[in-house]
Amino acid sequence: MDSILVTALVVGFLGGVHCLGMCGGVVGALTFSLEPKAQASWWRMLPFQLAYNIGRISSYVIIGALFGFLGATLGSLATFLPAQQLLQVIAGLFMITLGLYLGGWWFGLVAIEKVGGSIWHRLSPYAARFTPVKYIHQAWLYGLVWGWLPCGLVYSMLIMALSAGGALEGGLVMLAFGLGTLPNLLLMGGFAFYFTKISRNLWVRRFAGVSVMAMGFWQLYLAVVVSV
């Protein structure tokens, strides 16, 4: 379990280049929805940025727990170990696909994001109700809705949560992943232009893509070789 949590944490950090590119508009909108007094100081903005991201990560943990519970239920319907191995193989394959996506070599995950887009289309009007943001709890609620933004990176980690073995484990996987994304998105809240430029650098994206693919192959190794 520890290796899965570390993998989720590192993937969240490395996948930050995708977060910065995809969520840049959202982070910018959140920042500019604050009162001018808060926008003028990064330190005044920080509590709101933390609240946004805690809300986002809260959504990840909830859906991760649901996926972990689903995975454990499916595993109980068959011999548990083979079922968990199969889910871990699927998680590894999704991570390899994610690495190809981050590196710009193959964009198959875009199709999955489009499917999730219908969910976001229905939820986004609820987020708009919390703007302009004046209070911390509004920021947290906005972030809670933001966590449902269609994202291939999140969907890939949910497959890992599915293979984690239970609701608690699935929630912890998504918590680790969310914490991994936190540094990039917090910094972007205050330095949006600079970090968006970094996220679009081809070599930065390829480094992240290769690293995530390597972790995907490691998950396959653990599932196929070590578990045998």
mmCIF file of C-alpha atoms in Angstrom:
data_model
loop_
_atom_site.group_PDB
_atom_site.id
_atom_site.type_symbol
_atom_site.label_atom_id
_atom_site.label_comp_id
_atom_site.label_asym_id
_atom_site.label_seq_id
_atom_site.Cartn_x
_atom_site.Cartn_y
_atom_site.Cartn_z
ATOM 1 C CA MET A 1 0.000 0.000 0.000
ATOM 2 C CA ASP A 2 2.855 2.390 0.812
ATOM 3 C CA SER A 3 4.285 2.040 -2.704
ATOM 4 C CA ILE A 4 0.892 2.905 -4.231
ATOM 5 C CA LEU A 5 0.604 6.039 -2.085
ATOM 6 C CA VAL A 6 4.121 7.165 -2.990
ATOM 7 C CA THR A 7 3.365 6.533 -6.666
ATOM 8 C CA ALA A 8 0.134 8.548 -6.451
ATOM 9 C CA LEU A 9 1.965 11.413 -4.712
ATOM 10 C CA VAL A 10 4.754 11.530 -7.302
ATOM 11 C CA VAL A 11 2.354 11.201 -10.243
ATOM 12 C CA GLY A 12 0.359 14.111 -8.822
ATOM 13 C CA PHE A 13 3.513 16.228 -8.676
ATOM 14 C CA LEU A 14 4.831 15.231 -12.105
ATOM 15 C CA GLY A 15 1.370 15.512 -13.623
ATOM 16 C CA GLY A 16 1.333 19.107 -12.448
ATOM 17 C CA VAL A 17 2.416 20.208 -15.918
ATOM 18 C CA HIS A 18 -0.954 18.948 -17.159
ATOM 19 C CA CYS A 19 -2.773 20.555 -14.222
ATOM 20 C CA LEU A 20 -1.137 23.903 -14.958
ATOM 21 C CA GLY A 21 -2.149 23.717 -18.602
ATOM 22 C CA MET A 22 -5.666 22.397 -18.143
ATOM 23 C CA CYS A 23 -6.640 24.175 -14.919
ATOM 24 C CA GLY A 24 -4.853 27.427 -15.694
ATOM 25 C CA GLY A 25 -8.072 29.113 -16.753
ATOM 26 C CA VAL A 26 -9.896 27.829 -13.680
ATOM 27 C CA VAL A 27 -7.152 28.973 -11.302
ATOM 28 C CA GLY A 28 -7.070 32.374 -13.002
ATOM 29 C CA ALA A 29 -10.853 32.699 -12.706
ATOM 30 C CA LEU A 30 -10.699 31.789 -9.025
ATOM 31 C CA THR A 31 -7.966 34.345 -8.406
ATOM 32 C CA PHE A 32 -9.782 37.163 -10.198
ATOM 33 C CA SER A 33 -13.043 36.330 -8.426
ATOM 34 C CA LEU A 34 -11.455 37.503 -5.164
ATOM 35 C CA GLU A 35 -11.847 41.027 -3.895
ATOM 36 C CA PRO A 36 -9.131 43.448 -5.156
ATOM 37 C CA LYS A 37 -7.690 43.735 -1.645
ATOM 38 C CA ALA A 38 -7.030 39.970 -1.541
ATOM 39 C CA GLN A 39 -5.663 39.912 -5.096
ATOM 40 C CA ALA A 40 -3.131 42.613 -4.252
ATOM 41 C CA SER A 41 -1.206 40.385 -1.815
ATOM 42 C CA TRP A 42 -0.137 36.764 -2.310
ATOM 43 C CA TRP A 43 -0.280 36.239 1.468
ATOM 44 C CA ARG A 44 -3.866 37.475 1.628
ATOM 45 C CA MET A 45 -4.675 35.291 -1.334
ATOM 46 C CA LEU A 46 -3.034 32.170 0.142
ATOM 47 C CA PRO A 47 -5.867 31.188 2.569
ATOM 48 C CA PHE A 48 -8.353 31.326 -0.321
ATOM 49 C CA GLN A 49 -6.034 29.308 -2.588
ATOM 50 C CA LEU A 50 -5.634 26.721 0.169
ATOM 51 C CA ALA A 51 -9.402 26.548 0.621
ATOM 52 C CA TYR A 52 -9.944 26.106 -3.131
ATOM 53 C CA ASN A 53 -7.472 23.254 -3.241
ATOM 54 C CA ILE A 54 -8.679 21.593 -0.040
ATOM 55 C CA GLY A 55 -12.147 21.571 -1.588
ATOM 56 C CA ARG A 56 -10.756 20.050 -4.782
ATOM 57 C CA ILE A 57 -8.834 17.374 -2.890
ATOM 58 C CA SER A 58 -11.922 16.655 -0.765
ATOM 59 C CA SER A 59 -13.765 15.731 -3.958
ATOM 60 C CA TYR A 60 -10.877 13.485 -5.001
ATOM 61 C CA VAL A 61 -10.958 11.666 -1.643
ATOM 62 C CA ILE A 62 -14.731 11.134 -1.812
ATOM 63 C CA ILE A 63 -14.713 9.694 -5.308
ATOM 64 C CA GLY A 64 -11.514 7.731 -4.540
ATOM 65 C CA ALA A 65 -13.263 6.093 -1.573
ATOM 66 C CA LEU A 66 -16.217 5.215 -3.816
ATOM 67 C CA PHE A 67 -13.920 3.662 -6.419
ATOM 68 C CA GLY A 68 -11.954 1.804 -3.738
ATOM 69 C CA PHE A 69 -15.189 0.399 -2.340
ATOM 70 C CA LEU A 70 -16.285 -0.613 -5.842
ATOM 71 C CA GLY A 71 -12.962 -2.334 -6.481
ATOM 72 C CA ALA A 72 -13.132 -4.241 -3.203
ATOM 73 C CA THR A 73 -16.704 -5.304 -3.978
ATOM 74 C CA LEU A 74 -15.724 -6.568 -7.410
ATOM 75 C CA GLY A 75 -12.758 -8.366 -5.879
ATOM 76 C CA SER A 76 -14.986 -10.136 -3.380
ATOM 77 C CA LEU A 77 -17.042 -11.595 -6.212
ATOM 78 C CA ALA A 78 -14.057 -13.568 -7.433
ATOM 79 C CA THR A 79 -10.820 -14.877 -5.962
ATOM 80 C CA PHE A 80 -9.535 -11.673 -4.394
ATOM 81 C CA LEU A 81 -5.847 -11.719 -5.310
ATOM 82 C CA PRO A 82 -6.322 -12.376 -9.078
ATOM 83 C CA ALA A 83 -8.978 -9.650 -9.189
ATOM 84 C CA GLN A 84 -6.686 -7.160 -7.446
ATOM 85 C CA GLN A 85 -3.828 -8.118 -9.771
ATOM 86 C CA LEU A 86 -6.035 -7.458 -12.785
ATOM 87 C CA LEU A 87 -7.037 -4.034 -11.463
ATOM 88 C CA GLN A 88 -3.391 -3.210 -10.751
ATOM 89 C CA VAL A 89 -2.473 -4.183 -14.332
ATOM 90 C CA ILE A 90 -5.238 -1.888 -15.626
ATOM 91 C CA ALA A 91 -3.938 0.904 -13.373
ATOM 92 C CA GLY A 92 -0.413 0.416 -14.755
ATOM 93 C CA LEU A 93 -1.674 0.526 -18.338
ATOM 94 C CA PHE A 94 -3.620 3.700 -17.622
ATOM 95 C CA MET A 95 -0.498 5.293 -16.154
ATOM 96 C CA ILE A 96 1.454 4.431 -19.305
ATOM 97 C CA THR A 97 -1.360 5.969 -21.349
ATOM 98 C CA LEU A 98 -1.214 9.021 -19.090
ATOM 99 C CA GLY A 99 2.546 9.304 -19.644
ATOM 100 C CA LEU A 100 2.020 9.256 -23.410
ATOM 101 C CA TYR A 101 -0.616 11.942 -22.946
ATOM 102 C CA LEU A 102 1.604 14.171 -20.795
ATOM 103 C CA GLY A 103 4.517 13.797 -23.197
ATOM 104 C CA GLY A 104 2.369 14.726 -26.182
ATOM 105 C CA TRP A 105 2.832 11.381 -27.979
ATOM 106 C CA TRP A 106 -0.757 10.096 -27.850
ATOM 107 C CA PHE A 107 -3.984 11.791 -26.753
ATOM 108 C CA GLY A 108 -6.343 8.882 -26.197
ATOM 109 C CA LEU A 109 -7.272 10.183 -22.745
ATOM 110 C CA VAL A 110 -8.907 13.204 -24.363
ATOM 111 C CA ALA A 111 -11.829 10.954 -25.337
ATOM 112 C CA ILE A 112 -12.329 10.024 -21.672
ATOM 113 C CA GLU A 113 -12.181 13.688 -20.671
ATOM 114 C CA LYS A 114 -14.902 14.465 -23.212
ATOM 115 C CA VAL A 115 -17.166 11.853 -21.620
ATOM 116 C CA GLY A 116 -16.652 13.473 -18.222
ATOM 117 C CA GLY A 117 -17.329 16.871 -19.774
ATOM 118 C CA SER A 118 -21.066 16.270 -19.610
ATOM 119 C CA ILE A 119 -20.786 15.973 -15.803
ATOM 120 C CA TRP A 120 -18.849 19.228 -15.554
ATOM 121 C CA HIS A 121 -21.357 20.984 -17.817
ATOM 122 C CA ARG A 122 -24.074 20.210 -15.274
ATOM 123 C CA LEU A 123 -21.989 21.095 -12.216
ATOM 124 C CA SER A 124 -20.261 24.305 -13.339
ATOM 125 C CA PRO A 125 -23.359 26.521 -12.796
ATOM 126 C CA TYR A 126 -23.239 25.540 -9.101
ATOM 127 C CA ALA A 127 -19.640 26.791 -8.868
ATOM 128 C CA ALA A 128 -20.691 30.128 -10.358
ATOM 129 C CA ARG A 129 -23.041 30.642 -7.404
ATOM 130 C CA PHE A 130 -20.074 31.072 -5.071
ATOM 131 C CA THR A 131 -18.560 34.020 -6.942
ATOM 132 C CA PRO A 132 -17.405 36.624 -6.234
ATOM 133 C CA VAL A 133 -15.549 34.875 -3.432
ATOM 134 C CA LYS A 134 -15.548 36.872 -0.195
ATOM 135 C CA TYR A 135 -15.283 34.158 2.458
ATOM 136 C CA ILE A 136 -13.107 31.087 2.995
ATOM 137 C CA HIS A 137 -16.063 28.677 3.030
ATOM 138 C CA GLN A 138 -17.102 29.964 -0.422
ATOM 139 C CA ALA A 139 -13.628 29.152 -1.717
ATOM 140 C CA TRP A 140 -13.851 25.629 -0.267
ATOM 141 C CA LEU A 141 -17.267 25.035 -1.876
ATOM 142 C CA TYR A 142 -15.994 26.339 -5.219
ATOM 143 C CA GLY A 143 -13.044 23.940 -4.949
ATOM 144 C CA LEU A 144 -15.382 21.081 -4.071
ATOM 145 C CA VAL A 145 -17.129 21.565 -7.417
ATOM 146 C CA TRP A 146 -13.826 22.167 -9.219
ATOM 147 C CA GLY A 147 -12.704 18.675 -8.183
ATOM 148 C CA TRP A 148 -15.193 17.229 -10.687
ATOM 149 C CA LEU A 149 -13.577 18.956 -13.669
ATOM 150 C CA PRO A 150 -13.006 16.288 -16.398
ATOM 151 C CA CYS A 151 -9.322 15.330 -16.284
ATOM 152 C CA GLY A 152 -7.510 12.321 -17.728
ATOM 153 C CA LEU A 153 -4.910 12.602 -14.971
ATOM 154 C CA VAL A 154 -7.558 12.247 -12.261
ATOM 155 C CA TYR A 155 -9.309 9.411 -14.102
ATOM 156 C CA SER A 156 -6.024 7.497 -14.340
ATOM 157 C CA MET A 157 -5.521 7.787 -10.593
ATOM 158 C CA LEU A 158 -9.078 6.617 -9.975
ATOM 159 C CA ILE A 159 -8.176 3.355 -11.692
ATOM 160 C CA MET A 160 -5.373 3.027 -9.157
ATOM 161 C CA ALA A 161 -7.882 3.776 -6.372
ATOM 162 C CA LEU A 162 -10.070 1.024 -7.822
ATOM 163 C CA SER A 163 -7.228 -1.455 -7.318
ATOM 164 C CA ALA A 164 -6.260 -0.204 -3.827
ATOM 165 C CA GLY A 165 -8.350 -2.782 -1.959
ATOM 166 C CA GLY A 166 -11.048 -0.800 -0.143
ATOM 167 C CA ALA A 167 -12.795 2.520 0.441
ATOM 168 C CA LEU A 168 -10.198 3.794 2.944
ATOM 169 C CA GLU A 169 -7.318 2.790 0.687
ATOM 170 C CA GLY A 170 -8.960 4.349 -2.369
ATOM 171 C CA GLY A 171 -9.520 7.589 -0.495
ATOM 172 C CA LEU A 172 -5.893 7.626 0.673
ATOM 173 C CA VAL A 173 -4.650 7.099 -2.899
ATOM 174 C CA MET A 174 -6.592 10.133 -4.103
ATOM 175 C CA LEU A 175 -5.508 12.144 -1.041
ATOM 176 C CA ALA A 176 -1.846 11.399 -1.848
ATOM 177 C CA PHE A 177 -2.437 12.292 -5.487
ATOM 178 C CA GLY A 178 -4.186 15.536 -4.552
ATOM 179 C CA LEU A 179 -1.366 16.528 -2.199
ATOM 180 C CA GLY A 180 1.082 15.874 -5.049
ATOM 181 C CA THR A 181 -0.742 18.363 -7.267
ATOM 182 C CA LEU A 182 -0.972 20.965 -4.501
ATOM 183 C CA PRO A 183 2.433 22.722 -4.827
ATOM 184 C CA ASN A 184 2.004 23.405 -8.550
ATOM 185 C CA LEU A 185 -1.541 24.716 -8.281
ATOM 186 C CA LEU A 186 -0.837 26.821 -5.190
ATOM 187 C CA LEU A 187 2.085 28.488 -6.920
ATOM 188 C CA MET A 188 0.025 28.998 -10.019
ATOM 189 C CA GLY A 189 -2.570 30.870 -8.008
ATOM 190 C CA GLY A 190 -0.010 33.601 -7.437
ATOM 191 C CA PHE A 191 2.192 33.273 -10.519
ATOM 192 C CA ALA A 192 -0.238 32.045 -13.173
ATOM 193 C CA PHE A 193 1.518 33.386 -16.281
ATOM 194 C CA TYR A 194 4.980 32.124 -15.392
ATOM 195 C CA PHE A 195 3.899 28.596 -14.450
ATOM 196 C CA THR A 196 1.579 28.251 -17.441
ATOM 197 C CA LYS A 197 4.581 29.002 -19.650
ATOM 198 C CA ILE A 198 6.607 26.276 -17.908
ATOM 199 C CA SER A 199 3.774 23.751 -18.296
ATOM 200 C CA ARG A 200 3.792 24.268 -22.055
ATOM 201 C CA ASN A 201 7.513 23.593 -22.419
ATOM 202 C CA LEU A 202 7.899 20.458 -24.555
ATOM 203 C CA TRP A 203 10.843 19.019 -22.626
ATOM 204 C CA VAL A 204 9.187 19.557 -19.248
ATOM 205 C CA ARG A 205 6.105 17.703 -20.486
ATOM 206 C CA ARG A 206 8.205 14.885 -21.973
ATOM 207 C CA PHE A 207 10.198 14.446 -18.780
ATOM 208 C CA ALA A 208 6.952 14.189 -16.810
ATOM 209 C CA GLY A 209 5.501 11.802 -19.409
ATOM 210 C CA VAL A 210 8.496 9.442 -19.358
ATOM 211 C CA SER A 211 8.582 9.471 -15.547
ATOM 212 C CA VAL A 212 4.880 8.596 -15.269
ATOM 213 C CA MET A 213 5.249 5.852 -17.895
ATOM 214 C CA ALA A 214 8.132 4.390 -15.863
ATOM 215 C CA MET A 215 5.858 4.258 -12.818
ATOM 216 C CA GLY A 216 3.197 2.569 -14.927
ATOM 217 C CA PHE A 217 5.652 -0.140 -15.961
ATOM 218 C CA TRP A 218 6.665 -0.487 -12.296
ATOM 219 C CA GLN A 219 3.023 -1.089 -11.364
ATOM 220 C CA LEU A 220 2.824 -3.768 -14.080
ATOM 221 C CA TYR A 221 5.977 -5.371 -12.690
ATOM 222 C CA LEU A 222 4.519 -5.426 -9.172
ATOM 223 C CA ALA A 223 1.252 -6.911 -10.413
ATOM 224 C CA VAL A 224 2.612 -9.513 -12.818
ATOM 225 C CA VAL A 225 6.023 -10.519 -11.414
ATOM 226 C CA VAL A 226 6.108 -9.729 -7.683
ATOM 227 C CA SER A 227 2.554 -10.908 -6.953
ATOM 228 C CA VAL A 228 3.040 -14.244 -8.709
#
